[in-house]
XYZ file of C-alpha atoms in Angstrom:
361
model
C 71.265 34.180 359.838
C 73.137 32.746 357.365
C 73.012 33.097 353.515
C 71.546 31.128 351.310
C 73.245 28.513 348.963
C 73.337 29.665 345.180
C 74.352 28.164 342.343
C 76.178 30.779 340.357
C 76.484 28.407 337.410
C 72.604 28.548 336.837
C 71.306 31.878 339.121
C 73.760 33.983 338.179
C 72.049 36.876 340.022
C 71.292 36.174 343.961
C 72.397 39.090 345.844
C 70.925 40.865 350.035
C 70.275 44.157 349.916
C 69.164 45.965 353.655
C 69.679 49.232 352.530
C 65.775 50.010 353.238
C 64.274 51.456 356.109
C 63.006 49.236 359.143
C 59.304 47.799 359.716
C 57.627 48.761 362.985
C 54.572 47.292 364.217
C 55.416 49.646 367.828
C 56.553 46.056 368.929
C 59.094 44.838 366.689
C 62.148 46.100 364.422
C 61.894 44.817 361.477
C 65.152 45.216 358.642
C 63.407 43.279 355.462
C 66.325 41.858 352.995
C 65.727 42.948 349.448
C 67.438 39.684 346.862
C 67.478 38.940 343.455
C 66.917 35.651 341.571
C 67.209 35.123 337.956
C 67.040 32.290 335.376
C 63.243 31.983 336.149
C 60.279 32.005 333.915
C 56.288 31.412 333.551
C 55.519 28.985 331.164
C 51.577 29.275 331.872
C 49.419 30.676 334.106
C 45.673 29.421 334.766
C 42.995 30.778 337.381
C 39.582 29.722 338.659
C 36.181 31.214 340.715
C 33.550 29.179 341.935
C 29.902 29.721 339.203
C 27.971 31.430 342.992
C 28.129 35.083 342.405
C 27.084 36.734 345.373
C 26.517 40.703 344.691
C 26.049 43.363 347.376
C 22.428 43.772 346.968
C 22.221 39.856 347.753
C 23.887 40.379 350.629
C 21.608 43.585 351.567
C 18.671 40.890 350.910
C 19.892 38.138 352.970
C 21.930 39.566 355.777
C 20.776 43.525 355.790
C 24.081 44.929 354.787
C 24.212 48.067 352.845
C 25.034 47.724 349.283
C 26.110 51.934 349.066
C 28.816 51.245 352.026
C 30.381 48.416 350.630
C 31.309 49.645 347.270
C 32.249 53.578 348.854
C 35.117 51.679 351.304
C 36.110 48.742 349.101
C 35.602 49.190 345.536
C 33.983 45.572 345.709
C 30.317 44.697 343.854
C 30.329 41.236 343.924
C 32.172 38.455 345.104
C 32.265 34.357 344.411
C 31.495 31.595 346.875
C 32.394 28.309 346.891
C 29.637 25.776 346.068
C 28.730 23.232 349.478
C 30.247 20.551 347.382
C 33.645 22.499 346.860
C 36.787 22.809 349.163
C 39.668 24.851 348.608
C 41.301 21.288 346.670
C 38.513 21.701 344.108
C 39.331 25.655 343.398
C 42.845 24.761 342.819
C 42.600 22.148 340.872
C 40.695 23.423 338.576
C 43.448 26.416 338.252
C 46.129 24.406 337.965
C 44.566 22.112 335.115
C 44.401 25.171 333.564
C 47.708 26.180 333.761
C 49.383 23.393 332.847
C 47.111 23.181 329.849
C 47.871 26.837 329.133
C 51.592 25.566 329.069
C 51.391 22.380 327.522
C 52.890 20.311 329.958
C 52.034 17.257 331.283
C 51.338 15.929 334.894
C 53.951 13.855 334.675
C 56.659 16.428 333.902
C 55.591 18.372 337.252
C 58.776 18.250 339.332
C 57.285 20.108 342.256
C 53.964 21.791 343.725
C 53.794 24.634 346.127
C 50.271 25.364 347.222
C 49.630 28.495 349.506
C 46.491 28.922 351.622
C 45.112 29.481 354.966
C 41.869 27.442 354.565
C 42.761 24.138 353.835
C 40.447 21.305 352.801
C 41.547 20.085 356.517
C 44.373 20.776 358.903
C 46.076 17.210 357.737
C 46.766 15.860 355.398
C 48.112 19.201 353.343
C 45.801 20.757 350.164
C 48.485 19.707 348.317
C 48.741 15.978 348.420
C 45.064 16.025 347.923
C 45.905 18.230 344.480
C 48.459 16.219 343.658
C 46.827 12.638 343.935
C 43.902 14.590 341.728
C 45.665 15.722 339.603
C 47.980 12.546 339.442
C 51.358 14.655 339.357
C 54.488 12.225 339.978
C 56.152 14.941 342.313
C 56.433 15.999 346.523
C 53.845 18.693 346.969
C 53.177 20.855 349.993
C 51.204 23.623 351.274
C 52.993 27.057 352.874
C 50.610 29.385 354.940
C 51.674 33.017 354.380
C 47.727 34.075 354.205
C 47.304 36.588 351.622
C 51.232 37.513 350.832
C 51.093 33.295 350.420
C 51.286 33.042 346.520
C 54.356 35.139 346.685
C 55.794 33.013 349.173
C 55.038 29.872 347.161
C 56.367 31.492 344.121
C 59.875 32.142 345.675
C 59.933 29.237 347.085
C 59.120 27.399 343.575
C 61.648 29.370 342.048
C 64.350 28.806 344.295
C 64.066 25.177 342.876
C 63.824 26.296 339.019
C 66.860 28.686 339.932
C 69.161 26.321 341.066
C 68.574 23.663 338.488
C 67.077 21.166 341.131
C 63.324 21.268 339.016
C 62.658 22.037 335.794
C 58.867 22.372 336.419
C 57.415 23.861 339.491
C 53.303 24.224 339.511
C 52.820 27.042 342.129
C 48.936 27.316 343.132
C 47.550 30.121 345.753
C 43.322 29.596 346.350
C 41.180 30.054 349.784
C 37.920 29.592 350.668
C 37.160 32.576 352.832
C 33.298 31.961 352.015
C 34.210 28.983 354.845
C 35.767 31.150 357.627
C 34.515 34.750 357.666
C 31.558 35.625 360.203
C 27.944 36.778 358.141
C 27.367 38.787 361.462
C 30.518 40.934 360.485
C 29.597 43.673 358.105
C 32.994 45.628 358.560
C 34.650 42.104 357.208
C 31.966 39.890 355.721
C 31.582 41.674 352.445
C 35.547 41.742 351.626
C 36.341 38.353 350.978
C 35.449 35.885 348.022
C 36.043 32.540 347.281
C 38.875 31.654 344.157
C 42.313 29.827 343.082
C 45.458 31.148 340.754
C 48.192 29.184 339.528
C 51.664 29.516 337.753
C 53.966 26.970 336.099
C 57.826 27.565 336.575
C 60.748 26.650 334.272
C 64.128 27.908 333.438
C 64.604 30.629 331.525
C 67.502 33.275 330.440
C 69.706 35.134 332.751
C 67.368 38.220 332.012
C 63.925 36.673 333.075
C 62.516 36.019 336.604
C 62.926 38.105 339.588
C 64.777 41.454 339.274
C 64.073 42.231 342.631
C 62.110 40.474 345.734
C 61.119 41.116 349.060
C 59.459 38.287 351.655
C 58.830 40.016 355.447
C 57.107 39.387 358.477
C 56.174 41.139 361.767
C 54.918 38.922 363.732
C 54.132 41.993 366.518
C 51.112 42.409 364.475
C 49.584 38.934 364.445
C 46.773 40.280 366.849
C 45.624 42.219 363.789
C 43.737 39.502 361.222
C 42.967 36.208 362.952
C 41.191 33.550 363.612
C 41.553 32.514 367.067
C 39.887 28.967 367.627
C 40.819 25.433 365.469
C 44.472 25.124 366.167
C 46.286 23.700 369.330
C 45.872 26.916 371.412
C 42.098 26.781 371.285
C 41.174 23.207 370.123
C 37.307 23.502 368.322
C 34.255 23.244 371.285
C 30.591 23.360 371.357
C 31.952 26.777 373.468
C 34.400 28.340 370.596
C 31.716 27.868 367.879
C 28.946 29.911 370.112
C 31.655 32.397 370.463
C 32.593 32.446 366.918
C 36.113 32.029 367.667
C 36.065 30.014 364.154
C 34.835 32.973 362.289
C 38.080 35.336 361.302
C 38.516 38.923 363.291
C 40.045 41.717 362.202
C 40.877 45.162 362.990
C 40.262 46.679 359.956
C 41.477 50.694 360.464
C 44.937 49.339 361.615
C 45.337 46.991 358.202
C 44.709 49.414 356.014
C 46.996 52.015 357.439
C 49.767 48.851 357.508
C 48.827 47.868 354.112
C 49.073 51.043 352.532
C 52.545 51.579 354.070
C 53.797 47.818 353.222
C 52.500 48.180 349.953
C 55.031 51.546 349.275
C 57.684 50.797 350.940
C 58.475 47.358 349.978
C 57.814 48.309 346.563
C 60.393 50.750 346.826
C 63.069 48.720 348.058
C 62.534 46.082 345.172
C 62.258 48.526 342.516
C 65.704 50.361 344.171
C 67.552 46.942 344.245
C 66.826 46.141 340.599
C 67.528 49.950 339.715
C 64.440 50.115 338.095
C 61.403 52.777 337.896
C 58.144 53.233 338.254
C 58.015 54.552 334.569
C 59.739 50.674 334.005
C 56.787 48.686 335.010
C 54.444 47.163 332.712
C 51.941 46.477 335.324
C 51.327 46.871 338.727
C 49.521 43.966 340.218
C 48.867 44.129 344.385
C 46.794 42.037 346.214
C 43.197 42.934 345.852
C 42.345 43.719 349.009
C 40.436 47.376 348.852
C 40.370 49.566 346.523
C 41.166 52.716 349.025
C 44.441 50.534 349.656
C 45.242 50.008 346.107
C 44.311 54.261 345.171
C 46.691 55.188 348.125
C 49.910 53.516 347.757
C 49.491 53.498 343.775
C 49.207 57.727 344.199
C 52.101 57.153 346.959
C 54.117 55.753 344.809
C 53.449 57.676 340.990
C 51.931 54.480 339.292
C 49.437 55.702 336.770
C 45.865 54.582 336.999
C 45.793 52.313 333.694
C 48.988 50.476 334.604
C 47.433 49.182 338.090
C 45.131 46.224 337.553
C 42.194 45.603 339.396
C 39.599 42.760 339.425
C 38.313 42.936 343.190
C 35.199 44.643 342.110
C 34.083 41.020 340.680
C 35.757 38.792 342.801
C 36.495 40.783 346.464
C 39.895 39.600 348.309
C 40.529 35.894 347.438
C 43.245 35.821 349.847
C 46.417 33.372 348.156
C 44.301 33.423 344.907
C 44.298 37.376 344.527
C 47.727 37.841 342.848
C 47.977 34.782 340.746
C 44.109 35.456 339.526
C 44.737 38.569 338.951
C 48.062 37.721 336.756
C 46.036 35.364 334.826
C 43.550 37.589 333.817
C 46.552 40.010 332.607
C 49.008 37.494 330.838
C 45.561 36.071 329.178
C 44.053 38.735 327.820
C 47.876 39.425 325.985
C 48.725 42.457 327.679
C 52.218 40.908 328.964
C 55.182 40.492 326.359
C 58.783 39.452 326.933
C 61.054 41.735 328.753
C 58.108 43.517 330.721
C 58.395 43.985 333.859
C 55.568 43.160 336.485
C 54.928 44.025 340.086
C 53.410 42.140 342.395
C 52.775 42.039 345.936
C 50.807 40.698 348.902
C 49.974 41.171 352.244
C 47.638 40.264 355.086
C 48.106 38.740 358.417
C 51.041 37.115 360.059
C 51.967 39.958 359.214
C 53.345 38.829 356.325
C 54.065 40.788 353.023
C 55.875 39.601 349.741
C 56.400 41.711 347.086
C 58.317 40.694 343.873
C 59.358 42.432 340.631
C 59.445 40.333 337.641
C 61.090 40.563 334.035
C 59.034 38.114 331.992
């Protein structure tokens, strides 16, 4: 595979590190690469959850689940569900409006969008070019699908473009609808996932700022794991799939947690040994709110104390590509971030695919 183009004059840190141990899924062999990519920074950040808050005990009143069971394996009380009106276009537009409010930047000035999700308004034309028309941004915008390690993916991506001088404002949005694909028959899965958009504007910034350390990886061994088989070319949508509920998404929850938690550590540790930094060094820790359990064990794993790990899934359950950059608005609003912190986060879900970054704001 060949390395990447980098322009010294402007990312004056872009180096490969392998020097971590390999990913197994028992299929595949996977050596992730560790890099670095400075001259990055967030100029705003904005987030948004649908008004429908749907707590346990309404879904013990509607669909029998049990409220006790819920919060005991997942830390989660409530979540948010898209309104019928609302598509996953609507969640992140509303995120991004305000983020670039947050910034004070125009639509205009918008060189680029990135928009990560895995329920799009429809499978063409992309979330993005609706977003963009919406939103009226003069710029290309496209949608990646990296699931829930997605918003890390876009942001990479976005600041590839800041880093070598090609865009001097990148809008980077992560939001799913899970309300619109998970199966109300499922009580091991139903109950995990909410509805909700995050987004992050881009820009240059000094030679210190951006990402110290960063780590994108996939094992596609494991795709078996968290799926939804029917929609796409392989199964085209019947009368047949949707009895089935080959629409709905499966998963095989015991073997994503014990992946998760492992993901979560160890590419943690490979970004914070690349940028020679500590645990002690981090501001905040900010993973992809998938359970609680998942958060508790790698956090322990890994020496992070409790009151530098945020977590908001107890309100808003796993938002998929809107976790991380909901979650980072919440911090960086509420003032709790300053110049020259440094912040990880990660994500993770199926594909598998994991991203994990750590960032010197």
């Amino acid at each position: 595979m060949s390395e990447p183009f980098v322009n010294t004059a402007v990312s004056p840190a872009t180096h490969e590190d392998r020097r971590v141990l390999p990913i197994s899924n028992g299929q595949a062999h996977i050596i992730p690469r560790t890099r670095t990519l400075t001259g990055v920074q967030v100029l705003g950040t904005g987030s948004y959850v649908p008004e429908k808050v749907v707590s346990n005990l309404d879904l013990q009143d509607s669909l029998g689940f049990d409220p006790e069971w819920i919060v005991n394996r997942t830390g989660i009380h409530e979540r948010r569900f898209a309104l019928p009106h609302q598509a996953t276009s609507d969640l992140c537009i509303q995120a991004a409006s305000r983020c670039l409010k947050a910034a004070d930047c125009r639509p205009a000035d918008v060189d680029m969008l990135v928009l990560a999700t895995f329920t799009p308004d429809m499978a063409f034309p992309s979330t993005a070019n609706l977003v963009q028309d919406r939103l009226k941004l003069n710029c290309p915008g496209f949608d990646i699908q990296a699931a829930c390690a997605g918003f890390v993916f876009a942001l990479v991506i976005g600041s590839q473009f800041i880093g070598t001088g090609n865009c001097k404002r990148v809008l980077v949005v992560g939001g799913d609808c899970n309300s619109r694909v998970i199966n109300p028959g499922d009580q091991k899965s139903f109950p995990l996932f909410g509805d909700g958009a995050g987004a992050v504007l881009l820009g240059p910034g000094t030679a210190e700022q951006g990402m110290l350390a960063y780590q994108l990886g996939s094992d596609g061994s494991g795709s078996d794991l968290l799926t939804r088989p029917a929609g796409g070319s392989r199964i085209p949508p019947t009368c047949e799939t949707v009895e089935q509920g080959l629409h709905y998404l499966t998963m095989d929850g015991r073997a994503i947690f014990k992946w998760a938690v492992r993901i979560l550590a160890d590419s943690t540790l490979a970004v914070l040994g690349h940028a020679g930094s500590t645990v002690q060094d981090v501001r905040w820790f900010i993973p992809h709110q998938a359970n609680v359990r998942i958060i508790h064990a790698a956090s322990d794993v890994l020496g992070f104390p409790r009151d530098a790990v945020f977590k908001n899934l107890e309100r808003y359950g796993n938002t998929s590509a809107g976790s991380v950059p909901i979650a980072l608005d919440e911090v960086h609003a509420s003032g709790a971030i300053s110049r020259g912190d440094q912040v990880l986060f990660s994500g993770f879900g199926s594909g598998l695919n994991w991203g994990t970054v750590l960032w010197n704001w």
